[in-house]
PDB file of C-alpha atoms in Angstrom:
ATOM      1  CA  UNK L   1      14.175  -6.041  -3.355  1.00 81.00           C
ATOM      2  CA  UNK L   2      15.102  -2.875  -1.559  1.00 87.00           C
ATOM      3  CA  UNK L   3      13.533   0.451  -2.610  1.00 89.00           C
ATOM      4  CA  UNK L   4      16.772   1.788  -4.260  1.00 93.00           C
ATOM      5  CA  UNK L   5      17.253  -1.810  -6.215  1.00 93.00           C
ATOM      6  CA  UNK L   6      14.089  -0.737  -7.955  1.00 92.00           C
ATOM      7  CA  UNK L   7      14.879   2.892  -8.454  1.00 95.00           C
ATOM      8  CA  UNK L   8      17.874   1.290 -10.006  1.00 96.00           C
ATOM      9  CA  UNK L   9      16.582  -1.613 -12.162  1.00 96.00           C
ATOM     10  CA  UNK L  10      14.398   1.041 -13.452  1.00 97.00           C
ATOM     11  CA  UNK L  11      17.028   3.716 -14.640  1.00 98.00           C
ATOM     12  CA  UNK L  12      18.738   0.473 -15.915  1.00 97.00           C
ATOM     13  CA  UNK L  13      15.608  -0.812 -17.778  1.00 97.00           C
ATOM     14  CA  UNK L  14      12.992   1.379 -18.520  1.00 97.00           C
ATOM     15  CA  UNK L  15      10.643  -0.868 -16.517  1.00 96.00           C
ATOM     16  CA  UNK L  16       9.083  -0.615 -13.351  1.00 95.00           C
ATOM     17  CA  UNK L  17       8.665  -4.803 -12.298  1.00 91.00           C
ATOM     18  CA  UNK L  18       6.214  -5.279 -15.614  1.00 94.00           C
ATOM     19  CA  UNK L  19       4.712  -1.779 -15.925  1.00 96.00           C
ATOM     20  CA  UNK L  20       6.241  -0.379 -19.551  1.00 97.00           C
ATOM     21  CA  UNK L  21       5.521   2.735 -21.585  1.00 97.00           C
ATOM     22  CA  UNK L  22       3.683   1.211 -24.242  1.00 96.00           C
ATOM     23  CA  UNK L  23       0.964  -1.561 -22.699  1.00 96.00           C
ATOM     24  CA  UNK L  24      -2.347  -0.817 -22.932  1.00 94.00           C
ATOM     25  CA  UNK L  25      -4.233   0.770 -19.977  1.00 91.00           C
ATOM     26  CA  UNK L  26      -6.427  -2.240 -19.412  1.00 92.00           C
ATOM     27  CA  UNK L  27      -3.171  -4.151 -18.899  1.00 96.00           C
ATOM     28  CA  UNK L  28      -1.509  -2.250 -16.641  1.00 94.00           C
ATOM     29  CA  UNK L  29      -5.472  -2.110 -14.896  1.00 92.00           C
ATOM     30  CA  UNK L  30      -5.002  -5.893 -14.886  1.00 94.00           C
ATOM     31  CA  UNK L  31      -1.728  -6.192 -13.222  1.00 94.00           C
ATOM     32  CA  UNK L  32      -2.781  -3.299 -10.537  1.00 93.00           C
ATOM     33  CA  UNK L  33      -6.178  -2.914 -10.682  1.00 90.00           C
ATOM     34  CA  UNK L  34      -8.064  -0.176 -11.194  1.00 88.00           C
ATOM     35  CA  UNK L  35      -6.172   3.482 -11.102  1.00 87.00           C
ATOM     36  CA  UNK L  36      -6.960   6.283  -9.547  1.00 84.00           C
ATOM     37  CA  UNK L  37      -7.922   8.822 -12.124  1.00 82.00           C
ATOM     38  CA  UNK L  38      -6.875  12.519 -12.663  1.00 80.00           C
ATOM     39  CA  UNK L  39      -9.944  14.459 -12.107  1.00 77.00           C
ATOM     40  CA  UNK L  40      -9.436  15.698 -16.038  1.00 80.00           C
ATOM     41  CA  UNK L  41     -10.524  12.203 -16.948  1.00 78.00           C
ATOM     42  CA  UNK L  42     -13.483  12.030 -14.848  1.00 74.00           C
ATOM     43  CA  UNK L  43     -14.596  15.110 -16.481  1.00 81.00           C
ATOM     44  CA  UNK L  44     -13.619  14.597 -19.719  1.00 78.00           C
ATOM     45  CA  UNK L  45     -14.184  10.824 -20.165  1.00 74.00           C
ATOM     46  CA  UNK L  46     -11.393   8.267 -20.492  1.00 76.00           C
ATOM     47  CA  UNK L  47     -10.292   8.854 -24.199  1.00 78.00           C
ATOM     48  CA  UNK L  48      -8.451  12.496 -23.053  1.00 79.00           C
ATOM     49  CA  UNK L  49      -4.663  12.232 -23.549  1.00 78.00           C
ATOM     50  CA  UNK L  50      -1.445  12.874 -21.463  1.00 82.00           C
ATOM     51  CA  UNK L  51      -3.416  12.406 -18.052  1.00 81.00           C
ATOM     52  CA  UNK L  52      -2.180   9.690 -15.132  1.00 88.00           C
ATOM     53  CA  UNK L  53      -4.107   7.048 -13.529  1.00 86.00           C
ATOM     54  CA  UNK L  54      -2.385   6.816  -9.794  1.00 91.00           C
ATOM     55  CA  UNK L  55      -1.770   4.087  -7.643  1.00 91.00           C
ATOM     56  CA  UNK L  56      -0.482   5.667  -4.406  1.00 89.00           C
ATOM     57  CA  UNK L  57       2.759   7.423  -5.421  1.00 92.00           C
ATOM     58  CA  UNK L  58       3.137   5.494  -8.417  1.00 94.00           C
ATOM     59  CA  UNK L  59       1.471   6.990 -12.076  1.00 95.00           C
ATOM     60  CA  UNK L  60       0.421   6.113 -15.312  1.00 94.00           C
ATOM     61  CA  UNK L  61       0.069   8.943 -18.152  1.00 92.00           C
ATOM     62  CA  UNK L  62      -1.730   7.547 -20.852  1.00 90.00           C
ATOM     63  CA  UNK L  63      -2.429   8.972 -24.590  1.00 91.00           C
ATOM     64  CA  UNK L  64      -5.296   6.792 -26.785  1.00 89.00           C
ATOM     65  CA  UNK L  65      -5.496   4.137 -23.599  1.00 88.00           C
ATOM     66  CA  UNK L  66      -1.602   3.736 -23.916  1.00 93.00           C
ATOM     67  CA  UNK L  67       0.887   4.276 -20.955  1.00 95.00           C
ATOM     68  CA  UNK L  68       2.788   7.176 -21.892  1.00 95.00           C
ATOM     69  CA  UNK L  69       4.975   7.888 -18.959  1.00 96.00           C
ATOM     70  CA  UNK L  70       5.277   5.813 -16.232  1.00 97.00           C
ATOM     71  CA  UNK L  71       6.333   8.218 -12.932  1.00 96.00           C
ATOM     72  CA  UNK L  72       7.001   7.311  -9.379  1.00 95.00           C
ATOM     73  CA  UNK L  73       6.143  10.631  -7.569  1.00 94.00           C
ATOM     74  CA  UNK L  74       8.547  11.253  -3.893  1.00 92.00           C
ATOM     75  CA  UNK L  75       8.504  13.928  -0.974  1.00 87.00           C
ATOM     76  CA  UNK L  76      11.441  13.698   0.639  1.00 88.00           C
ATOM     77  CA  UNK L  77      11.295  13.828   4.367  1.00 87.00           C
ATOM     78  CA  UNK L  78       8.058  11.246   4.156  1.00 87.00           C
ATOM     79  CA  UNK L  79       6.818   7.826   3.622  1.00 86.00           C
ATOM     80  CA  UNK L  80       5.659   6.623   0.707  1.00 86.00           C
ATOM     81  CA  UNK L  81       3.876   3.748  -1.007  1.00 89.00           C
ATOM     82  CA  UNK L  82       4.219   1.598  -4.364  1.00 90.00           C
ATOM     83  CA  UNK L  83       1.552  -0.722  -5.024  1.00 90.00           C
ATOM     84  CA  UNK L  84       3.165  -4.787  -4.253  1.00 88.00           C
ATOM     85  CA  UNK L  85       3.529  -5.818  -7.773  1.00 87.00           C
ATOM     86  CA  UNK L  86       5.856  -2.649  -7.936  1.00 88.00           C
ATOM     87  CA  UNK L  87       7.726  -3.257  -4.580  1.00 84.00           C
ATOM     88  CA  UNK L  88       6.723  -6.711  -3.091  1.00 82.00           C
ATOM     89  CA  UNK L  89       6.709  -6.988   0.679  1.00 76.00           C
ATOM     90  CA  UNK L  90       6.436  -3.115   1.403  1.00 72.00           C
ATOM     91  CA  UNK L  91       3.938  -1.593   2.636  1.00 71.00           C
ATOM     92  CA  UNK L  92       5.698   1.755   2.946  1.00 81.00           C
ATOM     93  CA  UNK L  93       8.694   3.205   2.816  1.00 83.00           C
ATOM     94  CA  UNK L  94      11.211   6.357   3.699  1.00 85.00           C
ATOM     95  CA  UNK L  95      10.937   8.846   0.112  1.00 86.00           C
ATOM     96  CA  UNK L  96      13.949  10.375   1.509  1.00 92.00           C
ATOM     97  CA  UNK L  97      17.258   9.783  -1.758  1.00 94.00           C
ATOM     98  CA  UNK L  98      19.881  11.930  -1.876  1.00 95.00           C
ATOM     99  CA  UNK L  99      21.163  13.125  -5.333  1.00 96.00           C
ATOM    100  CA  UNK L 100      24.595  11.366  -4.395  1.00 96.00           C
ATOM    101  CA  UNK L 101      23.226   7.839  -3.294  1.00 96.00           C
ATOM    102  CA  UNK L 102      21.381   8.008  -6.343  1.00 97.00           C
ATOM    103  CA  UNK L 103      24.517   8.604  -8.431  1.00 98.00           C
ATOM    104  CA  UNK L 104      26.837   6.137  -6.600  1.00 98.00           C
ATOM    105  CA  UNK L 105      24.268   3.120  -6.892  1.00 98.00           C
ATOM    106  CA  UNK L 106      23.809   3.680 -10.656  1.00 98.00           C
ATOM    107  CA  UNK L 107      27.842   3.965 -10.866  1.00 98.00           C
ATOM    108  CA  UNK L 108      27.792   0.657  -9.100  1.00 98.00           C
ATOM    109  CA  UNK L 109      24.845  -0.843 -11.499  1.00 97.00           C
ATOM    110  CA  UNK L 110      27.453   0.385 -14.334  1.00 97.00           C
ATOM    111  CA  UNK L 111      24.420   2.483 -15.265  1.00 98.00           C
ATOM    112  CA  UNK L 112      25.121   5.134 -17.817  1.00 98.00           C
ATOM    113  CA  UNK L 113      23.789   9.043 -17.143  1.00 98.00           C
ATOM    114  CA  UNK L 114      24.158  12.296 -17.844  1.00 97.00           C
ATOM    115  CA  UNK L 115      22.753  15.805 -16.473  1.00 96.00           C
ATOM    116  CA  UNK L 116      19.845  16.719 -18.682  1.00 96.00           C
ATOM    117  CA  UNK L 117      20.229  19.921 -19.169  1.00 95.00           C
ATOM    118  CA  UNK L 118      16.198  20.030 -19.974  1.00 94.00           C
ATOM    119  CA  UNK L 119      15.605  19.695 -16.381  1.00 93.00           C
ATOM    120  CA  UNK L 120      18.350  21.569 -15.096  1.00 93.00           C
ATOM    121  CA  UNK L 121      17.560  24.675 -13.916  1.00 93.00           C
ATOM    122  CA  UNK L 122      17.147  26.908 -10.384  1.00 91.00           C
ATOM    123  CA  UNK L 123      16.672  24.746  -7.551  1.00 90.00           C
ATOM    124  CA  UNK L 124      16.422  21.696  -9.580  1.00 94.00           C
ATOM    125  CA  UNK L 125      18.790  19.163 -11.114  1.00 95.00           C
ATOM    126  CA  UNK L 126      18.226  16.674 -14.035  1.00 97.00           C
ATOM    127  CA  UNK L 127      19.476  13.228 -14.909  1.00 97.00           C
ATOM    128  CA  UNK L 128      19.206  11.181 -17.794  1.00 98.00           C
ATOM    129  CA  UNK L 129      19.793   7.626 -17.729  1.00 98.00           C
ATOM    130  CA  UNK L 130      21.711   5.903 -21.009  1.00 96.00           C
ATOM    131  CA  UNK L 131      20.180   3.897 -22.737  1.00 95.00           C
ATOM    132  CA  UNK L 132      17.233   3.236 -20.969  1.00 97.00           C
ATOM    133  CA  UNK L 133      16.296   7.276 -20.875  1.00 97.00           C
ATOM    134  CA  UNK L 134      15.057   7.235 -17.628  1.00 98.00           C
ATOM    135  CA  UNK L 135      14.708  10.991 -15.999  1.00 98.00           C
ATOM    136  CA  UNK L 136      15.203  11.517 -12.537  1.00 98.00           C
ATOM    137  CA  UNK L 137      14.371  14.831 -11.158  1.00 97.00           C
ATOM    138  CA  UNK L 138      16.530  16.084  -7.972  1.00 97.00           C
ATOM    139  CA  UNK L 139      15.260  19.515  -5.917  1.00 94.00           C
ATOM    140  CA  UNK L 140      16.161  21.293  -3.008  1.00 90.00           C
ATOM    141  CA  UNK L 141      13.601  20.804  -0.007  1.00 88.00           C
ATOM    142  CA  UNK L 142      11.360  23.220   1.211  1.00 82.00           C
ATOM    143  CA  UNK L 143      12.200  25.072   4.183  1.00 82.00           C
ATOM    144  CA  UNK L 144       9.318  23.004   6.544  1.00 84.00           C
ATOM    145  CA  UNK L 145      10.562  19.429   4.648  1.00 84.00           C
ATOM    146  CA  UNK L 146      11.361  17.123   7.335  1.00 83.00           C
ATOM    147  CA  UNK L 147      15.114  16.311   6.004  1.00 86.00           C
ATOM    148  CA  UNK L 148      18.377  16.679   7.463  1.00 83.00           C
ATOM    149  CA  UNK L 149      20.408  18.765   4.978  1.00 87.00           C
ATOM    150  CA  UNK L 150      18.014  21.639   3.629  1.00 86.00           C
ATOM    151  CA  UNK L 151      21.473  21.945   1.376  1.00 88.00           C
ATOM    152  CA  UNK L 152      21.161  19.319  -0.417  1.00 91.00           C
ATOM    153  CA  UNK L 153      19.056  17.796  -3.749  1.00 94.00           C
ATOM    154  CA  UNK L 154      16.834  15.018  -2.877  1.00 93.00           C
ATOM    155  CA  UNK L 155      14.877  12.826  -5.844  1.00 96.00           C
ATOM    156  CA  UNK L 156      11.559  14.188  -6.587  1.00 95.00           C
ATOM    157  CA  UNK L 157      10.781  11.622  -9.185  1.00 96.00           C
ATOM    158  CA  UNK L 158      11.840   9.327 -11.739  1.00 97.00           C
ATOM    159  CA  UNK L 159      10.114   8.473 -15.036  1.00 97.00           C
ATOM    160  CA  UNK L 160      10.200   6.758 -18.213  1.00 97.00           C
ATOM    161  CA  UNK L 161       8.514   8.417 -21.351  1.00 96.00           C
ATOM    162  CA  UNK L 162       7.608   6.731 -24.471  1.00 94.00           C
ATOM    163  CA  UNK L 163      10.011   7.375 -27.203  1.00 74.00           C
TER     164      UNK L 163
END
């Protein structure tokens, strides 16, 4: 699977390979093992909401030890990881989607969206997916991002809320 097959299959779905808004932390700690806490939680103790637990670019909020939002985090212009339940037989890979790829392979998915007007704003474009409500945020790069078209809106993440 490439890495825009799973961006994909998750705007489609709502599901990131078997990660879900809704399991329980301890599963998703079974499937991935252990997360990588927001320092919030390790001050707080693990029964503080609406905090992730990261696996390399990949995140976990969680509200009474429930995912709440699952979010793959991306800076364009660099390589990032996904842990290999996520994205088997990668160890890394280029962070660098446009806005238009991203539109033309949910097009050819026959993947439903929308701008969200929520996220909308500035620099920044949002996208809703239908029905799956999958948010994909889209920003212009820094000046010192290592892209080719500083014109252009790259994905800066994509995420699933629970409903």
């Amino acid at each position: 699977m490439s890495f825009m097959d799973l961006l994909v299959d998750f705007a489609r779905t709502g599901r990131i390979g078997p990660l879900h808004c809704g399991m329980s932390l301890a599963e998703a700690e079974d499937l991935l093992g252990p997360g990588r806490p927001h320092p919030a939680i390790v001050m707080k103790g693990p029964d503080i909401n609406g905090y992730p637990y990261g696996w390399s670019d990949l995140d976990l909020s969680v509200t009474r030890r429930t995912v709440s939002r699952v979010r793959v985090q991306l800076w364009p212009g660099s390589t990032a990881k996904l842990p290999p339940l996520v994205l088997p037989d990668s160890e890394s890979f280029e962070a660098t989607v446009l806005r238009e790829d991203m539109i033309a392979a949910l097009d050819a998915a026959g993947c439903a969206h929308e701008v969200d007007e929520r996220l909308t704003f500035g620099t920044q474009s949002g996208i809703l997916t239908r029905p799956a409500g999958v948010g994909m945020i889209f920003c212009l790069p820094a000046s010192n991002t290592d892209v080719a078209d500083h014109e252009r809106y790259y994905l800066h993440s994509i995420h699933k809320d629970a409903s």
